[in-house]
């Protein structure tokens, strides 16, 4: 996986995290557009909304935003794939601080359901589904922008081969995820309080 360098794209992504002006759909679409150059070797980028419920409850998967170069039914295929993941893998996938590829997560959690390597190696499940996914991507690097409980999202970069992340770089990716989570939490908090107005500024602020 490409190292996360402090490029203009990285800075743009962090700045976008704290944009309180754009409506949420526009914010996610713009963040998706900005994230493409951050993941230089990705064949596509996705943002999946998630809701981490209290301990013991199911993690809810929400809306998907995806770059236009992915198949139009990618959301459907991804949701079908999630059904095969053990609960532990889903929990780690959305846990604050996660910056891993699926290959890395499967090495830890795959034994729970007889999976190994990456989803390119799976057998005995839904072979047709796996073949469709592998034709697009053989691994996905995910950066969680989430809170321990409550709403957040996962940024994903689809890769053409199973990949491991250099441990020296993982903290940088985690830092990016923390900025995105902070911006999202701030947007949701101001919105709930009715403080985001048409100007994008908090209701009590002046330009």
Short mmCIF file of N, CA and C in Angstrom, two decimals, residues 101-201:
data_model
loop_
_atom_site.label_atom_id
_atom_site.label_comp_id
_atom_site.label_asym_id
_atom_site.label_seq_id
_atom_site.Cartn_x
_atom_site.Cartn_y
_atom_site.Cartn_z
N UNK A 101 -6.04 -3.77 5.97
CA UNK A 101 -6.67 -4.39 4.81
C UNK A 101 -7.49 -5.58 5.27
N UNK A 102 -8.42 -6.00 4.42
CA UNK A 102 -9.18 -7.20 4.75
C UNK A 102 -8.25 -8.40 4.90
N UNK A 103 -7.21 -8.47 4.08
CA UNK A 103 -6.26 -9.58 4.20
C UNK A 103 -5.71 -9.68 5.60
N UNK A 104 -5.37 -8.54 6.18
CA UNK A 104 -4.84 -8.54 7.54
C UNK A 104 -5.90 -8.98 8.55
N UNK A 105 -7.12 -8.48 8.38
CA UNK A 105 -8.19 -8.85 9.31
C UNK A 105 -8.55 -10.32 9.20
N UNK A 106 -8.56 -10.86 7.96
CA UNK A 106 -8.91 -12.26 7.77
C UNK A 106 -7.88 -13.20 8.38
N UNK A 107 -6.62 -12.77 8.39
CA UNK A 107 -5.59 -13.61 9.01
C UNK A 107 -5.86 -13.78 10.50
N UNK A 108 -6.49 -12.76 11.11
CA UNK A 108 -6.78 -12.81 12.53
C UNK A 108 -8.11 -13.49 12.81
N UNK A 109 -9.13 -13.16 12.01
CA UNK A 109 -10.49 -13.61 12.31
C UNK A 109 -11.02 -14.69 11.37
N UNK A 110 -10.31 -14.96 10.29
CA UNK A 110 -10.83 -15.89 9.30
C UNK A 110 -11.07 -17.29 9.82
N UNK A 111 -10.26 -17.74 10.77
CA UNK A 111 -10.41 -19.08 11.30
C UNK A 111 -11.75 -19.33 11.95
N UNK A 112 -12.43 -18.27 12.37
CA UNK A 112 -13.72 -18.44 13.04
C UNK A 112 -14.77 -19.04 12.10
N UNK A 113 -14.64 -18.78 10.80
CA UNK A 113 -15.62 -19.31 9.84
C UNK A 113 -14.94 -20.05 8.69
N UNK A 114 -13.68 -20.44 8.88
CA UNK A 114 -13.00 -21.22 7.86
C UNK A 114 -12.53 -20.44 6.67
N UNK A 115 -12.25 -19.13 6.85
CA UNK A 115 -11.75 -18.30 5.75
C UNK A 115 -10.25 -18.14 5.90
N UNK A 116 -9.58 -17.83 4.79
CA UNK A 116 -8.13 -17.65 4.85
C UNK A 116 -7.70 -16.62 3.84
N UNK A 117 -6.52 -16.05 4.07
CA UNK A 117 -5.92 -15.13 3.12
C UNK A 117 -6.77 -13.90 2.91
N UNK A 118 -7.30 -13.76 1.72
CA UNK A 118 -8.21 -12.67 1.38
C UNK A 118 -9.45 -13.29 0.77
N UNK A 119 -10.43 -12.45 0.41
CA UNK A 119 -11.63 -13.05 -0.15
C UNK A 119 -11.39 -13.67 -1.52
N UNK A 120 -10.22 -13.43 -2.10
CA UNK A 120 -9.87 -14.11 -3.35
C UNK A 120 -9.64 -15.60 -3.13
N UNK A 121 -9.38 -16.00 -1.88
CA UNK A 121 -9.06 -17.40 -1.56
C UNK A 121 -10.26 -18.17 -1.03
N UNK A 122 -11.39 -17.52 -0.86
CA UNK A 122 -12.51 -18.19 -0.21
C UNK A 122 -13.08 -19.29 -1.10
N UNK A 123 -13.58 -20.32 -0.48
CA UNK A 123 -14.26 -21.38 -1.20
C UNK A 123 -15.37 -21.93 -0.33
N UNK A 124 -16.36 -22.54 -0.95
CA UNK A 124 -17.45 -23.15 -0.21
C UNK A 124 -18.49 -22.17 0.27
N UNK A 125 -18.40 -20.92 -0.13
CA UNK A 125 -19.40 -19.94 0.28
C UNK A 125 -20.27 -19.61 -0.95
N UNK A 126 -20.14 -18.45 -1.49
CA UNK A 126 -20.87 -18.07 -2.70
C UNK A 126 -19.81 -17.78 -3.76
N UNK A 127 -19.42 -18.81 -4.49
CA UNK A 127 -18.31 -18.69 -5.43
C UNK A 127 -18.58 -17.64 -6.49
N UNK A 128 -19.82 -17.55 -6.97
CA UNK A 128 -20.15 -16.57 -8.00
C UNK A 128 -19.96 -15.15 -7.48
N UNK A 129 -20.40 -14.91 -6.23
CA UNK A 129 -20.23 -13.59 -5.63
C UNK A 129 -18.75 -13.26 -5.48
N UNK A 130 -17.97 -14.21 -4.96
CA UNK A 130 -16.54 -13.97 -4.76
C UNK A 130 -15.85 -13.66 -6.09
N UNK A 131 -16.21 -14.39 -7.13
CA UNK A 131 -15.61 -14.16 -8.45
C UNK A 131 -15.92 -12.76 -8.96
N UNK A 132 -17.14 -12.30 -8.73
CA UNK A 132 -17.51 -10.96 -9.17
C UNK A 132 -16.70 -9.89 -8.43
N UNK A 133 -16.54 -10.09 -7.13
CA UNK A 133 -15.79 -9.12 -6.33
C UNK A 133 -14.32 -9.13 -6.72
N UNK A 134 -13.76 -10.32 -6.87
CA UNK A 134 -12.33 -10.44 -7.20
C UNK A 134 -12.03 -9.86 -8.58
N UNK A 135 -13.00 -9.88 -9.47
CA UNK A 135 -12.79 -9.31 -10.80
C UNK A 135 -12.57 -7.80 -10.72
N UNK A 136 -13.01 -7.18 -9.62
CA UNK A 136 -12.83 -5.75 -9.42
C UNK A 136 -11.68 -5.48 -8.45
N UNK A 137 -11.65 -6.21 -7.35
CA UNK A 137 -10.68 -5.94 -6.28
C UNK A 137 -10.39 -7.21 -5.50
N UNK A 138 -9.11 -7.43 -5.18
CA UNK A 138 -8.73 -8.61 -4.40
C UNK A 138 -8.44 -8.27 -2.95
N UNK A 139 -8.53 -7.02 -2.60
CA UNK A 139 -8.34 -6.62 -1.20
C UNK A 139 -8.89 -5.21 -1.04
N UNK A 140 -9.16 -4.82 0.19
CA UNK A 140 -9.64 -3.46 0.47
C UNK A 140 -8.94 -2.94 1.72
N UNK A 141 -8.39 -1.75 1.60
CA UNK A 141 -7.79 -1.08 2.75
C UNK A 141 -8.84 -0.17 3.37
N UNK A 142 -9.09 -0.33 4.66
CA UNK A 142 -10.15 0.43 5.32
C UNK A 142 -9.57 1.31 6.43
N UNK A 143 -10.11 2.51 6.50
CA UNK A 143 -9.77 3.47 7.55
C UNK A 143 -11.07 3.84 8.24
N UNK A 144 -11.18 3.50 9.52
CA UNK A 144 -12.41 3.75 10.26
C UNK A 144 -12.45 5.17 10.80
N UNK A 145 -13.53 5.87 10.48
CA UNK A 145 -13.79 7.19 11.02
C UNK A 145 -15.04 7.06 11.89
N UNK A 146 -14.86 6.43 13.05
CA UNK A 146 -15.99 6.03 13.87
C UNK A 146 -15.77 6.39 15.33
N UNK A 147 -16.87 6.30 16.09
CA UNK A 147 -16.84 6.39 17.54
C UNK A 147 -17.11 5.00 18.12
N UNK A 148 -16.73 4.75 19.37
CA UNK A 148 -17.00 3.44 19.97
C UNK A 148 -18.47 3.05 19.89
N UNK A 149 -19.36 4.01 20.07
CA UNK A 149 -20.80 3.78 19.93
C UNK A 149 -21.39 4.94 19.15
N UNK A 150 -22.30 4.62 18.24
CA UNK A 150 -22.96 5.66 17.48
C UNK A 150 -22.54 5.68 16.03
N UNK A 151 -22.99 6.69 15.28
CA UNK A 151 -22.75 6.74 13.83
C UNK A 151 -21.34 7.16 13.48
N UNK A 152 -20.91 6.72 12.33
CA UNK A 152 -19.61 7.08 11.78
C UNK A 152 -19.55 6.54 10.36
N UNK A 153 -18.33 6.40 9.83
CA UNK A 153 -18.21 5.83 8.49
C UNK A 153 -16.85 5.19 8.32
N UNK A 154 -16.76 4.35 7.29
CA UNK A 154 -15.52 3.66 6.98
C UNK A 154 -15.11 4.04 5.56
N UNK A 155 -13.90 4.53 5.42
CA UNK A 155 -13.34 4.88 4.11
C UNK A 155 -12.58 3.67 3.59
N UNK A 156 -12.87 3.25 2.37
CA UNK A 156 -12.25 2.05 1.82
C UNK A 156 -11.58 2.31 0.48
N UNK A 157 -10.40 1.75 0.30
CA UNK A 157 -9.68 1.83 -0.97
C UNK A 157 -9.56 0.42 -1.54
N UNK A 158 -10.15 0.17 -2.70
CA UNK A 158 -10.14 -1.15 -3.31
C UNK A 158 -8.83 -1.37 -4.04
N UNK A 159 -8.17 -2.52 -3.75
CA UNK A 159 -6.83 -2.80 -4.26
C UNK A 159 -6.85 -4.02 -5.18
N UNK A 160 -5.88 -4.10 -6.05
CA UNK A 160 -5.85 -5.18 -7.05
C UNK A 160 -5.16 -6.43 -6.55
N UNK A 161 -4.55 -6.40 -5.36
CA UNK A 161 -3.88 -7.58 -4.84
C UNK A 161 -3.88 -7.53 -3.32
N UNK A 162 -3.81 -8.71 -2.66
CA UNK A 162 -3.71 -8.74 -1.20
C UNK A 162 -2.53 -7.90 -0.73
N UNK A 163 -2.75 -7.10 0.29
CA UNK A 163 -1.77 -6.09 0.69
C UNK A 163 -1.66 -6.03 2.20
N UNK A 164 -0.46 -5.78 2.68
CA UNK A 164 -0.23 -5.54 4.11
C UNK A 164 0.29 -4.12 4.29
N UNK A 165 -0.07 -3.52 5.39
CA UNK A 165 0.31 -2.14 5.67
C UNK A 165 1.56 -2.11 6.54
N UNK A 166 2.50 -1.28 6.16
CA UNK A 166 3.70 -1.08 6.96
C UNK A 166 3.29 -0.50 8.31
N UNK A 167 3.72 -1.13 9.40
CA UNK A 167 3.32 -0.68 10.73
C UNK A 167 3.75 0.76 11.00
N UNK A 168 4.81 1.20 10.36
CA UNK A 168 5.27 2.58 10.56
C UNK A 168 4.27 3.58 9.98
N UNK A 169 3.49 3.13 8.99
CA UNK A 169 2.54 4.03 8.34
C UNK A 169 1.14 3.96 8.95
N UNK A 170 0.87 2.89 9.70
CA UNK A 170 -0.50 2.69 10.17
C UNK A 170 -0.98 3.85 11.05
N UNK A 171 -0.10 4.40 11.90
CA UNK A 171 -0.50 5.50 12.77
C UNK A 171 -0.91 6.73 11.96
N UNK A 172 -0.26 6.95 10.81
CA UNK A 172 -0.62 8.10 9.98
C UNK A 172 -2.03 7.93 9.41
N UNK A 173 -2.34 6.71 8.97
CA UNK A 173 -3.68 6.45 8.47
C UNK A 173 -4.70 6.58 9.60
N UNK A 174 -4.34 6.11 10.78
CA UNK A 174 -5.24 6.24 11.92
C UNK A 174 -5.50 7.71 12.26
N UNK A 175 -4.48 8.53 12.13
CA UNK A 175 -4.64 9.96 12.40
C UNK A 175 -5.62 10.59 11.42
N UNK A 176 -5.52 10.19 10.14
CA UNK A 176 -6.47 10.68 9.15
C UNK A 176 -7.89 10.26 9.53
N UNK A 177 -8.06 8.99 9.93
CA UNK A 177 -9.36 8.51 10.35
C UNK A 177 -9.90 9.29 11.54
N UNK A 178 -9.03 9.64 12.48
CA UNK A 178 -9.45 10.39 13.67
C UNK A 178 -9.95 11.78 13.28
N UNK A 179 -9.27 12.43 12.33
CA UNK A 179 -9.72 13.75 11.85
C UNK A 179 -11.09 13.64 11.18
N UNK A 180 -11.27 12.63 10.34
CA UNK A 180 -12.55 12.45 9.65
C UNK A 180 -13.67 12.18 10.64
N UNK A 181 -13.38 11.34 11.65
CA UNK A 181 -14.40 11.04 12.66
C UNK A 181 -14.76 12.28 13.46
N UNK A 182 -13.76 13.09 13.79
CA UNK A 182 -14.00 14.30 14.57
C UNK A 182 -14.88 15.28 13.80
N UNK A 183 -14.56 15.46 12.50
CA UNK A 183 -15.36 16.36 11.67
C UNK A 183 -16.79 15.88 11.52
N UNK A 184 -16.96 14.57 11.33
CA UNK A 184 -18.30 14.00 11.18
C UNK A 184 -19.10 14.17 12.47
N UNK A 185 -18.46 13.91 13.60
CA UNK A 185 -19.13 14.05 14.90
C UNK A 185 -19.55 15.51 15.13
N UNK A 186 -18.67 16.45 14.74
CA UNK A 186 -18.98 17.86 14.91
C UNK A 186 -20.18 18.27 14.04
N UNK A 187 -20.18 17.78 12.79
CA UNK A 187 -21.29 18.09 11.88
C UNK A 187 -22.61 17.56 12.45
N UNK A 188 -22.61 16.31 12.91
CA UNK A 188 -23.83 15.72 13.44
C UNK A 188 -24.27 16.45 14.71
N UNK A 189 -23.34 16.83 15.55
CA UNK A 189 -23.68 17.53 16.78
C UNK A 189 -24.31 18.89 16.51
N UNK A 190 -23.71 19.66 15.60
CA UNK A 190 -24.26 20.98 15.28
C UNK A 190 -25.60 20.86 14.59
N UNK A 191 -25.74 19.85 13.73
CA UNK A 191 -27.00 19.64 13.03
C UNK A 191 -28.13 19.29 14.00
N UNK A 192 -27.83 18.43 14.97
CA UNK A 192 -28.84 18.04 15.97
C UNK A 192 -29.27 19.23 16.82
N UNK A 193 -28.34 20.15 17.03
CA UNK A 193 -28.65 21.32 17.85
C UNK A 193 -29.26 22.44 17.02
N UNK A 194 -29.41 22.21 15.71
CA UNK A 194 -29.99 23.24 14.84
C UNK A 194 -29.08 24.42 14.65
N UNK A 195 -27.77 24.22 14.79
CA UNK A 195 -26.85 25.33 14.74
C UNK A 195 -26.20 25.53 13.38
N UNK A 196 -26.40 24.58 12.44
CA UNK A 196 -25.86 24.78 11.10
C UNK A 196 -26.94 25.46 10.28
N UNK A 197 -26.63 26.65 9.78
CA UNK A 197 -27.58 27.41 8.99
C UNK A 197 -27.12 27.45 7.55
N UNK A 198 -27.84 28.15 6.70
CA UNK A 198 -27.55 28.13 5.26
C UNK A 198 -26.13 28.58 4.95
N UNK A 199 -25.57 29.48 5.76
CA UNK A 199 -24.22 29.94 5.51
C UNK A 199 -23.18 28.89 5.82
N UNK A 200 -23.60 27.84 6.57
CA UNK A 200 -22.65 26.82 6.97
C UNK A 200 -22.00 27.12 8.29
N UNK A 201 -22.21 28.32 8.80
CA UNK A 201 -21.64 28.69 10.09
C UNK A 201 -22.58 28.28 11.21
#
